[in-house]
mmCIF file of C-alpha atoms in Angstrom:
data_model
loop_
_atom_site.group_PDB
_atom_site.id
_atom_site.type_symbol
_atom_site.label_atom_id
_atom_site.label_comp_id
_atom_site.label_asym_id
_atom_site.label_seq_id
_atom_site.Cartn_x
_atom_site.Cartn_y
_atom_site.Cartn_z
ATOM 1 C CA UNK C 18 -102.692 -102.344 -202.966
ATOM 2 C CA UNK C 19 -99.278 -102.270 -201.260
ATOM 3 C CA UNK C 20 -96.464 -103.381 -203.539
ATOM 4 C CA UNK C 21 -93.445 -101.951 -201.719
ATOM 5 C CA UNK C 22 -92.174 -100.950 -198.304
ATOM 6 C CA UNK C 23 -89.758 -98.047 -197.949
ATOM 7 C CA UNK C 24 -87.728 -97.862 -194.747
ATOM 8 C CA UNK C 25 -85.741 -95.117 -193.133
ATOM 9 C CA UNK C 26 -82.341 -96.428 -192.040
ATOM 10 C CA UNK C 27 -80.811 -94.672 -189.011
ATOM 11 C CA UNK C 28 -82.859 -95.353 -185.906
ATOM 12 C CA UNK C 29 -85.354 -97.535 -187.768
ATOM 13 C CA UNK C 30 -83.616 -100.483 -189.383
ATOM 14 C CA UNK C 31 -80.630 -100.170 -187.055
ATOM 15 C CA UNK C 32 -80.188 -98.122 -183.900
ATOM 16 C CA UNK C 33 -77.301 -96.055 -185.183
ATOM 17 C CA UNK C 34 -78.762 -93.042 -183.374
ATOM 18 C CA UNK C 35 -77.671 -94.512 -180.042
ATOM 19 C CA UNK C 36 -74.154 -95.234 -181.294
ATOM 20 C CA UNK C 37 -73.930 -91.690 -182.632
ATOM 21 C CA UNK C 38 -74.934 -90.195 -179.303
ATOM 22 C CA UNK C 39 -72.661 -92.508 -177.327
ATOM 23 C CA UNK C 40 -69.676 -91.698 -179.550
ATOM 24 C CA UNK C 41 -70.183 -88.006 -178.840
ATOM 25 C CA UNK C 42 -70.638 -88.624 -175.130
ATOM 26 C CA UNK C 43 -67.393 -90.587 -175.191
ATOM 27 C CA UNK C 44 -65.563 -87.745 -176.921
ATOM 28 C CA UNK C 45 -66.867 -85.141 -174.467
ATOM 29 C CA UNK C 46 -65.696 -87.345 -171.585
ATOM 30 C CA UNK C 47 -62.163 -87.309 -173.013
ATOM 31 C CA UNK C 48 -62.136 -83.627 -172.082
ATOM 32 C CA UNK C 49 -63.725 -84.115 -168.654
ATOM 33 C CA UNK C 50 -67.081 -82.835 -169.915
ATOM 34 C CA UNK C 51 -70.638 -84.182 -170.006
ATOM 35 C CA UNK C 52 -72.848 -83.987 -173.085
ATOM 36 C CA UNK C 53 -76.569 -83.405 -172.552
ATOM 37 C CA UNK C 54 -79.029 -85.280 -174.758
ATOM 38 C CA UNK C 55 -81.343 -82.276 -174.999
ATOM 39 C CA UNK C 56 -80.840 -80.563 -178.327
ATOM 40 C CA UNK C 57 -78.399 -83.198 -179.617
ATOM 41 C CA UNK C 58 -80.637 -84.579 -182.369
ATOM 42 C CA UNK C 59 -81.671 -82.197 -185.150
ATOM 43 C CA UNK C 60 -85.241 -81.848 -186.395
ATOM 44 C CA UNK C 61 -84.126 -82.580 -189.941
ATOM 45 C CA UNK C 62 -82.205 -85.284 -191.732
ATOM 46 C CA UNK C 63 -79.091 -83.315 -192.624
ATOM 47 C CA UNK C 64 -75.613 -83.891 -191.201
ATOM 48 C CA UNK C 65 -74.998 -81.582 -188.237
ATOM 49 C CA UNK C 66 -71.706 -83.044 -187.025
ATOM 50 C CA UNK C 67 -69.770 -79.896 -187.908
ATOM 51 C CA UNK C 68 -72.005 -77.946 -185.540
ATOM 52 C CA UNK C 69 -71.386 -80.596 -182.899
ATOM 53 C CA UNK C 70 -67.620 -80.273 -183.308
ATOM 54 C CA UNK C 71 -67.936 -76.501 -183.078
ATOM 55 C CA UNK C 72 -69.925 -76.830 -179.865
ATOM 56 C CA UNK C 73 -67.308 -79.135 -178.341
ATOM 57 C CA UNK C 74 -64.489 -76.852 -179.480
ATOM 58 C CA UNK C 75 -66.153 -73.912 -177.776
ATOM 59 C CA UNK C 76 -66.489 -75.928 -174.559
ATOM 60 C CA UNK C 77 -62.862 -77.150 -174.595
ATOM 61 C CA UNK C 78 -61.123 -73.965 -175.710
ATOM 62 C CA UNK C 79 -57.901 -73.344 -177.621
ATOM 63 C CA UNK C 80 -56.433 -76.762 -176.775
ATOM 64 C CA UNK C 81 -59.084 -78.542 -178.854
ATOM 65 C CA UNK C 82 -57.686 -80.653 -181.707
ATOM 66 C CA UNK C 83 -60.461 -81.156 -184.277
ATOM 67 C CA UNK C 84 -58.664 -83.835 -186.315
ATOM 68 C CA UNK C 85 -57.757 -85.911 -183.255
ATOM 69 C CA UNK C 86 -61.244 -85.534 -181.850
ATOM 70 C CA UNK C 87 -62.856 -86.743 -185.072
ATOM 71 C CA UNK C 88 -60.490 -89.689 -185.429
ATOM 72 C CA UNK C 89 -60.993 -90.812 -181.840
ATOM 73 C CA UNK C 90 -64.779 -90.431 -181.929
ATOM 74 C CA UNK C 91 -65.290 -92.258 -185.230
ATOM 75 C CA UNK C 92 -62.961 -95.085 -184.168
ATOM 76 C CA UNK C 93 -65.007 -95.516 -180.997
ATOM 77 C CA UNK C 94 -68.250 -95.527 -182.960
ATOM 78 C CA UNK C 95 -66.880 -98.201 -185.280
ATOM 79 C CA UNK C 96 -66.207 -100.387 -182.230
ATOM 80 C CA UNK C 97 -69.821 -99.926 -181.170
ATOM 81 C CA UNK C 98 -71.017 -100.835 -184.652
ATOM 82 C CA UNK C 99 -69.029 -104.051 -184.687
ATOM 83 C CA UNK C 100 -71.695 -105.633 -182.512
ATOM 84 C CA UNK C 101 -74.699 -103.665 -183.736
ATOM 85 C CA UNK C 102 -77.587 -105.754 -185.061
ATOM 86 C CA UNK C 103 -80.811 -104.717 -186.793
ATOM 87 C CA UNK C 104 -83.454 -103.299 -184.461
ATOM 88 C CA UNK C 105 -85.590 -105.953 -182.705
ATOM 89 C CA UNK C 106 -88.176 -107.407 -185.057
ATOM 90 C CA UNK C 107 -86.660 -106.005 -188.258
ATOM 91 C CA UNK C 108 -85.306 -109.342 -189.482
ATOM 92 C CA UNK C 109 -88.768 -110.810 -188.902
ATOM 93 C CA UNK C 110 -90.394 -108.026 -190.919
ATOM 94 C CA UNK C 111 -88.012 -108.601 -193.807
ATOM 95 C CA UNK C 112 -88.769 -112.337 -193.774
ATOM 96 C CA UNK C 113 -92.505 -111.603 -193.588
ATOM 97 C CA UNK C 114 -92.272 -109.203 -196.550
ATOM 98 C CA UNK C 115 -92.113 -112.028 -199.112
ATOM 99 C CA UNK C 116 -93.797 -110.807 -202.285
ATOM 100 C CA UNK C 117 -93.219 -107.149 -201.455
ATOM 101 C CA UNK C 118 -90.436 -104.977 -202.830
ATOM 102 C CA UNK C 119 -88.173 -103.350 -200.246
ATOM 103 C CA UNK C 120 -86.366 -100.013 -200.387
ATOM 104 C CA UNK C 121 -84.475 -97.635 -198.128
ATOM 105 C CA UNK C 122 -84.919 -93.862 -198.182
ATOM 106 C CA UNK C 123 -82.313 -92.353 -195.885
ATOM 107 C CA UNK C 124 -80.866 -88.912 -195.266
ATOM 108 C CA UNK C 125 -77.491 -90.619 -194.803
ATOM 109 C CA UNK C 126 -74.982 -91.329 -197.559
ATOM 110 C CA UNK C 127 -75.756 -94.467 -199.566
ATOM 111 C CA UNK C 128 -72.329 -95.909 -198.689
ATOM 112 C CA UNK C 129 -73.168 -95.692 -194.976
ATOM 113 C CA UNK C 130 -76.471 -97.490 -195.517
ATOM 114 C CA UNK C 131 -75.014 -100.165 -197.791
ATOM 115 C CA UNK C 132 -72.045 -100.769 -195.530
ATOM 116 C CA UNK C 133 -74.108 -101.312 -192.407
ATOM 117 C CA UNK C 134 -76.745 -103.451 -194.119
ATOM 118 C CA UNK C 135 -74.037 -105.490 -195.774
ATOM 119 C CA UNK C 136 -72.293 -106.128 -192.463
ATOM 120 C CA UNK C 137 -75.436 -107.694 -190.975
ATOM 121 C CA UNK C 138 -76.330 -109.619 -194.123
ATOM 122 C CA UNK C 139 -79.408 -107.622 -195.129
ATOM 123 C CA UNK C 140 -78.198 -105.628 -198.119
ATOM 124 C CA UNK C 141 -79.532 -108.074 -200.705
ATOM 125 C CA UNK C 142 -83.036 -107.821 -199.236
ATOM 126 C CA UNK C 143 -83.384 -104.263 -200.542
ATOM 127 C CA UNK C 144 -84.030 -103.640 -204.214
ATOM 128 C CA UNK C 145 -83.540 -99.877 -203.956
ATOM 129 C CA UNK C 146 -81.436 -97.658 -201.708
ATOM 130 C CA UNK C 147 -81.826 -93.898 -201.981
ATOM 131 C CA UNK C 148 -79.524 -91.698 -199.924
ATOM 132 C CA UNK C 149 -79.262 -88.122 -198.792
ATOM 133 C CA UNK C 150 -76.152 -87.561 -200.888
ATOM 134 C CA UNK C 151 -78.268 -88.095 -204.003
ATOM 135 C CA UNK C 152 -80.844 -85.352 -203.382
ATOM 136 C CA UNK C 153 -80.733 -81.626 -202.745
ATOM 137 C CA UNK C 154 -83.061 -81.549 -199.736
ATOM 138 C CA UNK C 155 -83.086 -83.579 -196.550
ATOM 139 C CA UNK C 156 -86.069 -84.768 -194.555
ATOM 140 C CA UNK C 157 -88.647 -83.277 -193.946
ATOM 141 C CA UNK C 158 -88.080 -82.527 -197.629
ATOM 142 C CA UNK C 159 -89.655 -85.466 -199.526
ATOM 143 C CA UNK C 160 -86.910 -85.647 -202.179
ATOM 144 C CA UNK C 161 -85.316 -88.910 -201.021
ATOM 145 C CA UNK C 162 -88.699 -90.649 -200.864
ATOM 146 C CA UNK C 163 -89.540 -89.415 -204.344
ATOM 147 C CA UNK C 164 -86.214 -90.779 -205.551
ATOM 148 C CA UNK C 165 -86.937 -94.174 -203.991
ATOM 149 C CA UNK C 166 -90.379 -94.250 -205.639
ATOM 150 C CA UNK C 167 -88.862 -93.271 -208.975
ATOM 151 C CA UNK C 168 -86.355 -96.093 -208.778
ATOM 152 C CA UNK C 169 -89.089 -98.546 -207.804
ATOM 153 C CA UNK C 170 -91.168 -97.286 -210.711
ATOM 154 C CA UNK C 171 -94.373 -97.028 -208.678
ATOM 155 C CA UNK C 172 -96.680 -94.334 -207.365
ATOM 156 C CA UNK C 173 -96.867 -93.461 -203.645
ATOM 157 C CA UNK C 174 -100.290 -95.100 -203.330
ATOM 158 C CA UNK C 175 -98.614 -98.469 -203.838
ATOM 159 C CA UNK C 176 -96.056 -98.153 -201.033
ATOM 160 C CA UNK C 177 -95.833 -97.705 -197.268
ATOM 161 C CA UNK C 178 -93.043 -95.874 -195.451
ATOM 162 C CA UNK C 179 -91.596 -96.657 -192.029
ATOM 163 C CA UNK C 180 -89.983 -93.894 -189.982
ATOM 164 C CA UNK C 181 -88.621 -93.211 -186.486
ATOM 165 C CA UNK C 182 -88.679 -89.381 -186.441
ATOM 166 C CA UNK C 183 -91.348 -86.696 -186.928
ATOM 167 C CA UNK C 184 -89.401 -85.080 -189.772
ATOM 168 C CA UNK C 185 -89.137 -88.473 -191.436
ATOM 169 C CA UNK C 186 -92.892 -88.963 -191.175
ATOM 170 C CA UNK C 187 -93.402 -85.500 -192.653
ATOM 171 C CA UNK C 188 -91.096 -86.320 -195.574
ATOM 172 C CA UNK C 189 -92.863 -89.593 -196.360
ATOM 173 C CA UNK C 190 -96.310 -88.048 -196.209
ATOM 174 C CA UNK C 191 -95.218 -85.080 -198.323
ATOM 175 C CA UNK C 192 -94.243 -87.639 -200.971
ATOM 176 C CA UNK C 193 -97.790 -89.027 -200.802
ATOM 177 C CA UNK C 194 -96.969 -92.140 -198.789
ATOM 178 C CA UNK C 195 -98.789 -93.672 -195.881
ATOM 179 C CA UNK C 196 -96.355 -93.800 -192.987
ATOM 180 C CA UNK C 197 -95.922 -96.101 -189.998
ATOM 181 C CA UNK C 198 -93.984 -94.486 -187.159
ATOM 182 C CA UNK C 199 -91.750 -96.520 -184.863
ATOM 183 C CA UNK C 200 -90.485 -93.731 -182.576
ATOM 184 C CA UNK C 201 -86.846 -93.885 -181.550
ATOM 185 C CA UNK C 202 -85.834 -93.709 -177.902
ATOM 186 C CA UNK C 203 -85.033 -90.007 -178.092
ATOM 187 C CA UNK C 204 -88.321 -88.630 -179.450
ATOM 188 C CA UNK C 205 -91.596 -88.405 -177.486
ATOM 189 C CA UNK C 206 -94.444 -90.442 -178.953
ATOM 190 C CA UNK C 207 -96.658 -87.353 -178.731
ATOM 191 C CA UNK C 208 -94.753 -85.847 -181.672
ATOM 192 C CA UNK C 209 -96.045 -88.525 -184.055
ATOM 193 C CA UNK C 210 -99.700 -87.519 -184.131
ATOM 194 C CA UNK C 211 -99.739 -87.155 -187.923
ATOM 195 C CA UNK C 212 -98.432 -90.680 -188.635
ATOM 196 C CA UNK C 213 -100.935 -93.116 -190.117
ATOM 197 C CA UNK C 214 -99.993 -95.674 -187.466
ATOM 198 C CA UNK C 215 -97.669 -95.572 -184.455
ATOM 199 C CA UNK C 216 -95.989 -98.713 -183.090
ATOM 200 C CA UNK C 217 -93.829 -99.242 -180.035
ATOM 201 C CA UNK C 218 -91.526 -101.387 -182.161
ATOM 202 C CA UNK C 219 -91.316 -103.979 -184.903
ATOM 203 C CA UNK C 220 -90.988 -106.847 -182.429
ATOM 204 C CA UNK C 221 -94.328 -108.395 -181.570
ATOM 205 C CA UNK C 222 -96.097 -106.709 -184.487
ATOM 206 C CA UNK C 223 -96.377 -109.060 -187.476
ATOM 207 C CA UNK C 224 -95.901 -107.159 -190.710
ATOM 208 C CA UNK C 225 -99.161 -108.293 -192.303
ATOM 209 C CA UNK C 226 -101.083 -107.204 -189.214
ATOM 210 C CA UNK C 227 -99.406 -103.789 -189.392
ATOM 211 C CA UNK C 228 -100.243 -103.372 -193.074
ATOM 212 C CA UNK C 229 -103.779 -104.571 -192.444
ATOM 213 C CA UNK C 230 -104.302 -101.734 -189.983
ATOM 214 C CA UNK C 231 -103.525 -99.264 -192.763
ATOM 215 C CA UNK C 232 -106.168 -100.655 -195.094
#
C-alpha cells in the first residue's frame, strides 16, 4: 500500500536545472565565451559550482574576478526564477495526491527547496522536506531518502519516489523505494533502465494511473 510520495526537487518539481545552466551560459558570455552542455551536469547530487567557477577562471585567465562573477550569475538566475513555475503537470499531481503524504528528498539545501516551493505556493503541500545539507552523502547515496522516510515514520515499502536523474533513481532504490523516473531534458532516457517506471512527464499522466502501473 502506498502511503506517501517522495519527490526530488531540482529538475523534477521545478526545472531549476535549466535556470542553472542558463545562468552559467550567461556568465560565460560576459567573457565572450561559449559554455558547452556536455559535462556540465554531474552524475551525483553534490554541489559542483566551485569546480564550475574554476573552469571559467581557467578559460578567462588572470583578469577573472570570482566575486563579481558569482554575484552577476546568481542575480541573473534570480531573475529567471522570478517567473519559474512548477514543471508541467506537477500541480495536478499534488491535487490528485489527496489522502497521500508528500515529501521532498533533495540534494539541495532545505532553504533552497523551501524558498522556491514557497514562492509558487506549494510549500504547505509537503509534510516533510529533507535536504542535502542534512546528510553526509549525496545522491546516489540513499541518505536523504532514508532521512525523509524517517521523518515520515514509514518503511520504504509504503512510499514511491519520483526522480529526474539516474543517480537520483539509484539513491531512491538503494533506500528500498520504488522509483518513477521523469527524465530531465539533459539526460538520455536510455540511462533510466533500472527505474520501476519511466514517464515523459507529469502532464497527461494522472497520478493514480501512474501509481497503478507500479502495483
